[in-house]
Amino acid sequence: MKLARIKGLSETVVIWKHCLRNALIPVLTLWGVFVGNLITGAIVTETVFAWPGIGRLTYEAVIYRDFPLLQATIILKSIPDPDHQPRRRHPLCLCRSAHPAGLTMAHHERSPSDGTAVPPPRPRCGARSVATPRCRPAAHVPRALGPDRHHLGDRRHGVFAPLLAPYSPIDQTLRDKLLPPIWVDGRQRQVPPGPDAFGRDILSRLIYGARISLLVALLALTAAAASASPSASSRVTSAARSTAC
Amino acid sequence: MGGPAHYVLPVITLGAFLVAGFMRITRSAMLEVMEASS
């Protein structure tokens, strides 16, 4: 700032260009802190504005006593966002599904090994997706490459929800609605947290909800910082001018 | 979710809550920078 004043720049340019740039460092620190608070603490706002975000998922889980969904949302909120790389994904998982919706109501097949009922393959993410010739149908994807490849605690995955969600968040498979999660006896490998009361995949709903919560939180923080910084700068500028006079 | 118009009110609601804190931090940081350079 001294050099800027020595160069003969005006006080407005000194404050807005040189002083504000150095003063934004603690603002950016606070910005990062508020991101997590907004994502995890927007339960009331998401319920009022009817966003399908994480907070509304938590609210619905409490209201409907959907304990697996409640456990999944709490795990997602409580685990900090680690700076790690996601596991290596199979290239087939990047393809969007070409499954018709009718497959969801198909009869369960019987496993040839133990005779237990195996649920039909659920439609993968993106009900709006259109089959492309280079995409392999999801029925040929091995089940070992299913949704268990995801990290529940990484909220950044919500940005890439259409690519990462194993199933569509709104498709219902009523036959699967009572399937337990993988940590309960009789677990199903395909659905780590299990489906909810309507047969929708909880993991996919969490990923899509994280995307919406993350987007709104980032927009709100950007708007707040963009409106607060010029106001504070103008007040400081006017105070400096009055002091100089 | 709909288009960008559906984000206006939620963003204003959440952003207005944070404006005061951001403004306070920005003001104090700017005063600190100005005092350090003077």
CSV table of C-alpha atoms in Angstrom, one decimal:
chain,number,residue,atom,x,y,z
A,1,MET,CA,0.0,0.0,0.0
A,2,LYS,CA,2.9,2.3,0.7
A,3,LEU,CA,4.3,1.7,-2.7
A,4,ALA,CA,0.9,2.3,-4.3
A,5,ARG,CA,0.6,5.6,-2.5
A,6,ILE,CA,4.1,6.5,-3.5
A,7,LYS,CA,3.2,5.8,-7.1
A,8,GLY,CA,0.5,8.4,-6.8
A,9,LEU,CA,-2.5,6.1,-7.0
A,10,SER,CA,-5.8,7.5,-5.7
A,11,GLU,CA,-7.0,6.4,-2.2
A,12,THR,CA,-9.9,4.5,-3.8
A,13,VAL,CA,-7.6,2.5,-5.9
A,14,VAL,CA,-5.3,1.8,-3.0
A,15,ILE,CA,-8.1,0.6,-0.8
A,16,TRP,CA,-10.1,-1.4,-3.4
A,17,LYS,CA,-7.2,-3.0,-5.2
A,18,HIS,CA,-4.4,-3.4,-2.7
A,19,CYS,CA,-6.0,-3.3,0.7
A,20,LEU,CA,-9.1,-5.4,-0.1
A,21,ARG,CA,-7.0,-8.1,-1.7
A,22,ASN,CA,-4.9,-8.5,1.4
A,23,ALA,CA,-8.0,-8.3,3.7
A,24,LEU,CA,-9.8,-11.1,1.9
A,25,ILE,CA,-7.6,-13.8,3.4
A,26,PRO,CA,-9.5,-14.2,6.7
A,27,VAL,CA,-12.8,-13.8,4.7
A,28,LEU,CA,-11.8,-16.8,2.6
A,29,THR,CA,-11.0,-18.8,5.8
A,30,LEU,CA,-14.4,-18.0,7.2
A,31,TRP,CA,-15.9,-18.9,3.9
A,32,GLY,CA,-14.5,-22.4,4.1
A,33,VAL,CA,-15.8,-22.8,7.6
A,34,PHE,CA,-19.3,-21.7,6.7
A,35,VAL,CA,-19.5,-24.2,3.8
A,36,GLY,CA,-19.7,-27.2,6.1
A,37,ASN,CA,-22.1,-25.4,8.4
A,38,LEU,CA,-24.5,-24.5,5.6
A,39,ILE,CA,-24.4,-28.0,4.2
A,40,THR,CA,-25.1,-29.7,7.5
A,41,GLY,CA,-27.3,-27.1,9.1
A,42,ALA,CA,-29.8,-26.2,6.5
A,43,ILE,CA,-32.5,-28.6,7.7
A,44,VAL,CA,-35.1,-25.9,8.3
A,45,THR,CA,-34.4,-23.9,5.2
A,46,GLU,CA,-34.4,-27.0,3.0
A,47,THR,CA,-37.7,-28.1,4.4
A,48,VAL,CA,-39.3,-24.7,4.0
A,49,PHE,CA,-38.1,-24.3,0.4
A,50,ALA,CA,-38.7,-27.9,-0.4
A,51,TRP,CA,-35.2,-28.7,-1.7
A,52,PRO,CA,-34.4,-32.4,-1.9
A,53,GLY,CA,-31.2,-31.8,0.0
A,54,ILE,CA,-29.5,-33.5,2.8
A,55,GLY,CA,-31.3,-31.6,5.5
A,56,ARG,CA,-34.7,-32.5,4.1
A,57,LEU,CA,-33.6,-36.1,3.9
A,58,THR,CA,-32.8,-36.0,7.5
A,59,TYR,CA,-36.1,-34.4,8.3
A,60,GLU,CA,-38.0,-37.0,6.4
A,61,ALA,CA,-36.0,-39.8,8.0
A,62,VAL,CA,-37.0,-38.5,11.4
A,63,ILE,CA,-40.6,-38.0,10.5
A,64,TYR,CA,-41.1,-41.4,8.9
A,65,ARG,CA,-38.8,-43.2,11.4
A,66,ASP,CA,-36.6,-44.4,8.6
A,67,PHE,CA,-33.6,-45.4,10.6
A,68,PRO,CA,-31.3,-46.5,7.9
A,69,LEU,CA,-31.7,-43.2,6.0
A,70,LEU,CA,-31.2,-41.3,9.3
A,71,GLN,CA,-28.0,-43.3,10.0
A,72,ALA,CA,-26.7,-42.6,6.5
A,73,THR,CA,-27.4,-38.9,6.7
A,74,ILE,CA,-25.8,-38.6,10.1
A,75,ILE,CA,-22.7,-40.5,8.9
A,76,LEU,CA,-22.5,-38.2,5.9
A,77,LYS,CA,-22.7,-35.1,8.1
A,78,SER,CA,-20.4,-36.3,10.9
A,79,ILE,CA,-17.5,-37.6,8.8
A,80,PRO,CA,-15.2,-34.7,7.8
A,81,ASP,CA,-14.3,-34.1,4.2
A,82,PRO,CA,-11.0,-35.9,3.9
A,83,ASP,CA,-8.5,-35.0,1.2
A,84,HIS,CA,-8.3,-38.3,-0.3
A,85,GLN,CA,-8.6,-39.7,-3.8
A,86,PRO,CA,-11.6,-41.8,-4.5
A,87,ARG,CA,-11.1,-45.4,-5.3
A,88,ARG,CA,-10.3,-46.4,-8.8
A,89,ARG,CA,-13.5,-46.9,-10.7
A,90,HIS,CA,-14.2,-49.3,-13.4
A,91,PRO,CA,-14.6,-47.5,-16.7
A,92,LEU,CA,-17.9,-49.2,-17.3
A,93,CYS,CA,-19.3,-47.3,-14.3
A,94,LEU,CA,-18.9,-44.0,-16.1
A,95,CYS,CA,-21.5,-45.1,-18.7
A,96,ARG,CA,-25.0,-44.0,-18.1
A,97,SER,CA,-27.6,-46.6,-17.9
A,98,ALA,CA,-29.7,-47.9,-20.7
A,99,HIS,CA,-32.0,-49.8,-18.5
A,100,PRO,CA,-35.7,-49.5,-19.2
A,101,ALA,CA,-37.8,-48.6,-16.2
A,102,GLY,CA,-39.8,-51.8,-16.6
A,103,LEU,CA,-37.0,-53.8,-15.2
A,104,THR,CA,-37.6,-52.5,-11.8
A,105,MET,CA,-40.8,-54.5,-11.4
A,106,ALA,CA,-39.5,-57.7,-12.8
A,107,HIS,CA,-39.7,-60.9,-10.7
A,108,HIS,CA,-36.8,-61.8,-8.5
A,109,GLU,CA,-34.4,-64.4,-9.8
A,110,ARG,CA,-33.1,-67.2,-7.8
A,111,SER,CA,-29.4,-67.5,-7.1
A,112,PRO,CA,-28.1,-70.7,-8.5
A,113,SER,CA,-25.8,-71.2,-5.5
A,114,ASP,CA,-28.0,-71.0,-2.5
A,115,GLY,CA,-31.4,-70.4,-3.9
A,116,THR,CA,-31.9,-67.1,-2.2
A,117,ALA,CA,-33.9,-64.4,-3.9
A,118,VAL,CA,-31.8,-62.0,-5.9
A,119,PRO,CA,-33.5,-58.7,-6.7
A,120,PRO,CA,-33.6,-57.6,-10.3
A,121,PRO,CA,-31.1,-55.0,-11.5
A,122,ARG,CA,-32.3,-51.5,-10.6
A,123,PRO,CA,-32.1,-48.7,-13.2
A,124,ARG,CA,-28.9,-46.9,-12.8
A,125,CYS,CA,-28.5,-43.2,-12.4
A,126,GLY,CA,-30.1,-40.7,-14.8
A,127,ALA,CA,-33.6,-41.5,-15.7
A,128,ARG,CA,-33.2,-38.7,-18.3
A,129,SER,CA,-30.2,-40.5,-19.7
A,130,VAL,CA,-30.4,-41.9,-23.2
A,131,ALA,CA,-28.6,-45.0,-24.3
A,132,THR,CA,-25.6,-44.4,-26.4
A,133,PRO,CA,-24.0,-47.0,-28.6
A,134,ARG,CA,-20.7,-46.8,-26.8
A,135,CYS,CA,-22.3,-47.4,-23.4
A,136,ARG,CA,-22.5,-51.0,-22.3
A,137,PRO,CA,-25.8,-51.9,-20.8
A,138,ALA,CA,-25.8,-51.9,-17.0
A,139,ALA,CA,-27.0,-55.5,-16.8
A,140,HIS,CA,-23.5,-56.6,-17.9
A,141,VAL,CA,-21.7,-54.7,-15.2
A,142,PRO,CA,-20.5,-57.0,-12.5
A,143,ARG,CA,-22.2,-56.6,-9.2
A,144,ALA,CA,-18.8,-56.3,-7.4
A,145,LEU,CA,-18.5,-52.9,-9.1
A,146,GLY,CA,-21.8,-51.7,-7.6
A,147,PRO,CA,-22.4,-48.8,-5.2
A,148,ASP,CA,-20.0,-50.1,-2.5
A,149,ARG,CA,-17.2,-48.3,-4.4
A,150,HIS,CA,-18.4,-45.0,-3.0
A,151,HIS,CA,-17.2,-43.1,0.1
A,152,LEU,CA,-20.1,-42.0,2.2
A,153,GLY,CA,-18.2,-39.3,3.9
A,154,ASP,CA,-17.0,-37.3,0.9
A,155,ARG,CA,-19.5,-34.6,0.2
A,156,ARG,CA,-17.6,-33.4,-2.8
A,157,HIS,CA,-19.0,-36.4,-4.7
A,158,GLY,CA,-22.3,-34.7,-4.8
A,159,VAL,CA,-21.0,-32.4,-7.6
A,160,PHE,CA,-20.7,-35.4,-9.8
A,161,ALA,CA,-23.9,-37.0,-8.7
A,162,PRO,CA,-25.1,-38.2,-12.1
A,163,LEU,CA,-21.9,-40.0,-12.6
A,164,LEU,CA,-21.5,-41.4,-9.1
A,165,ALA,CA,-25.0,-42.3,-8.1
A,166,PRO,CA,-25.5,-46.0,-8.6
A,167,TYR,CA,-29.2,-45.7,-9.2
A,168,SER,CA,-31.7,-43.0,-9.9
A,169,PRO,CA,-32.8,-41.2,-6.7
A,170,ILE,CA,-36.5,-41.2,-7.7
A,171,ASP,CA,-37.0,-44.6,-9.1
A,172,GLN,CA,-38.9,-46.9,-6.8
A,173,THR,CA,-38.6,-50.6,-6.6
A,174,LEU,CA,-41.4,-51.6,-4.1
A,175,ARG,CA,-40.2,-55.2,-4.0
A,176,ASP,CA,-36.9,-54.0,-2.5
A,177,LYS,CA,-38.3,-51.7,0.1
A,178,LEU,CA,-37.7,-54.0,3.0
A,179,LEU,CA,-34.2,-55.1,2.1
A,180,PRO,CA,-31.8,-54.6,5.0
A,181,PRO,CA,-28.6,-52.6,4.7
A,182,ILE,CA,-25.3,-54.5,4.4
A,183,TRP,CA,-24.5,-54.3,8.1
A,184,VAL,CA,-27.6,-56.3,8.9
A,185,ASP,CA,-28.0,-60.1,8.5
A,186,GLY,CA,-29.5,-61.0,5.1
A,187,ARG,CA,-27.6,-58.1,3.6
A,188,GLN,CA,-27.7,-57.2,-0.1
A,189,ARG,CA,-24.4,-56.4,-1.6
A,190,GLN,CA,-26.0,-54.0,-4.2
A,191,VAL,CA,-27.4,-51.6,-1.7
A,192,PRO,CA,-25.0,-50.5,1.1
A,193,PRO,CA,-27.5,-48.4,3.2
A,194,GLY,CA,-30.4,-50.2,1.7
A,195,PRO,CA,-33.5,-48.8,0.1
A,196,ASP,CA,-35.9,-46.5,1.9
A,197,ALA,CA,-39.6,-47.2,2.7
A,198,PHE,CA,-40.5,-46.5,-0.9
A,199,GLY,CA,-37.8,-48.7,-2.5
A,200,ARG,CA,-35.6,-45.8,-3.5
A,201,ASP,CA,-31.9,-46.2,-3.1
A,202,ILE,CA,-30.7,-44.2,-0.1
A,203,LEU,CA,-27.1,-43.8,-1.3
A,204,SER,CA,-28.3,-42.2,-4.6
A,205,ARG,CA,-30.6,-39.9,-2.7
A,206,LEU,CA,-27.8,-38.8,-0.4
A,207,ILE,CA,-25.5,-38.1,-3.4
A,208,TYR,CA,-28.1,-36.1,-5.2
A,209,GLY,CA,-29.0,-34.3,-2.0
A,210,ALA,CA,-25.4,-33.4,-1.3
A,211,ARG,CA,-25.2,-31.9,-4.8
A,212,ILE,CA,-28.2,-29.6,-4.1
A,213,SER,CA,-27.0,-28.7,-0.6
A,214,LEU,CA,-23.5,-28.0,-1.9
A,215,LEU,CA,-24.7,-25.8,-4.8
A,216,VAL,CA,-27.0,-23.7,-2.6
A,217,ALA,CA,-24.4,-23.3,0.1
A,218,LEU,CA,-21.7,-22.2,-2.3
A,219,LEU,CA,-24.1,-19.7,-4.0
A,220,ALA,CA,-25.2,-18.3,-0.6
A,221,LEU,CA,-21.6,-17.9,0.6
A,222,THR,CA,-20.6,-16.3,-2.7
A,223,ALA,CA,-23.5,-13.9,-2.6
A,224,ALA,CA,-22.8,-13.0,1.0
A,225,ALA,CA,-19.1,-12.4,0.4
A,226,ALA,CA,-19.7,-10.5,-2.8
A,227,SER,CA,-22.2,-8.2,-1.0
A,228,ALA,CA,-20.3,-7.7,2.2
A,229,SER,CA,-16.9,-6.9,0.9
A,230,PRO,CA,-17.8,-3.9,-1.2
A,231,SER,CA,-19.9,-2.5,1.7
A,232,ALA,CA,-17.1,-2.9,4.2
A,233,SER,CA,-14.6,-1.4,1.7
A,234,SER,CA,-16.8,1.6,1.0
A,235,ARG,CA,-17.2,2.2,4.7
A,236,VAL,CA,-13.5,2.0,5.2
A,237,THR,CA,-13.0,4.3,2.3
A,238,SER,CA,-15.3,6.9,3.6
A,239,ALA,CA,-13.8,6.7,7.1
A,240,ALA,CA,-10.3,7.2,5.6
A,241,ARG,CA,-11.4,10.2,3.6
A,242,SER,CA,-13.0,11.8,6.7
A,243,THR,CA,-9.9,11.1,8.7
A,244,ALA,CA,-7.7,12.7,6.0
A,245,CYS,CA,-9.9,15.7,5.9
B,1,MET,CA,-35.2,-28.8,-8.8
B,2,GLY,CA,-36.2,-26.2,-11.3
B,3,GLY,CA,-34.2,-23.5,-13.0
B,4,PRO,CA,-32.0,-20.8,-11.5
B,5,ALA,CA,-35.1,-18.9,-10.4
B,6,HIS,CA,-35.7,-21.5,-7.7
B,7,TYR,CA,-32.4,-20.7,-6.1
B,8,VAL,CA,-33.0,-17.0,-5.6
B,9,LEU,CA,-35.0,-17.1,-2.3
B,10,PRO,CA,-33.0,-19.9,-0.7
B,11,VAL,CA,-29.7,-18.1,-1.5
B,12,ILE,CA,-31.0,-14.8,-0.2
B,13,THR,CA,-32.2,-16.5,3.0
B,14,LEU,CA,-29.0,-18.2,3.7
B,15,GLY,CA,-26.8,-15.4,2.4
B,16,ALA,CA,-28.4,-12.6,4.4
B,17,PHE,CA,-27.6,-14.6,7.6
B,18,LEU,CA,-23.9,-14.4,6.7
B,19,VAL,CA,-23.6,-10.9,5.3
B,20,ALA,CA,-23.1,-9.3,8.7
B,21,GLY,CA,-20.4,-11.7,9.7
B,22,PHE,CA,-18.6,-11.3,6.4
B,23,MET,CA,-18.8,-7.5,6.6
B,24,ARG,CA,-17.5,-7.4,10.1
B,25,ILE,CA,-14.5,-9.6,9.3
B,26,THR,CA,-13.8,-7.7,6.1
B,27,ARG,CA,-13.9,-4.4,7.8
B,28,SER,CA,-11.6,-5.4,10.6
B,29,ALA,CA,-9.2,-7.1,8.2
B,30,MET,CA,-9.1,-4.0,6.0
B,31,LEU,CA,-8.4,-1.7,9.0
B,32,GLU,CA,-5.7,-4.0,10.2
B,33,VAL,CA,-4.1,-4.0,6.8
B,34,MET,CA,-4.3,-0.2,6.6
B,35,GLU,CA,-2.8,0.2,10.0
B,36,ALA,CA,0.0,-2.2,9.2
B,37,SER,CA,1.0,-0.3,6.1
B,38,SER,CA,0.7,3.2,7.6
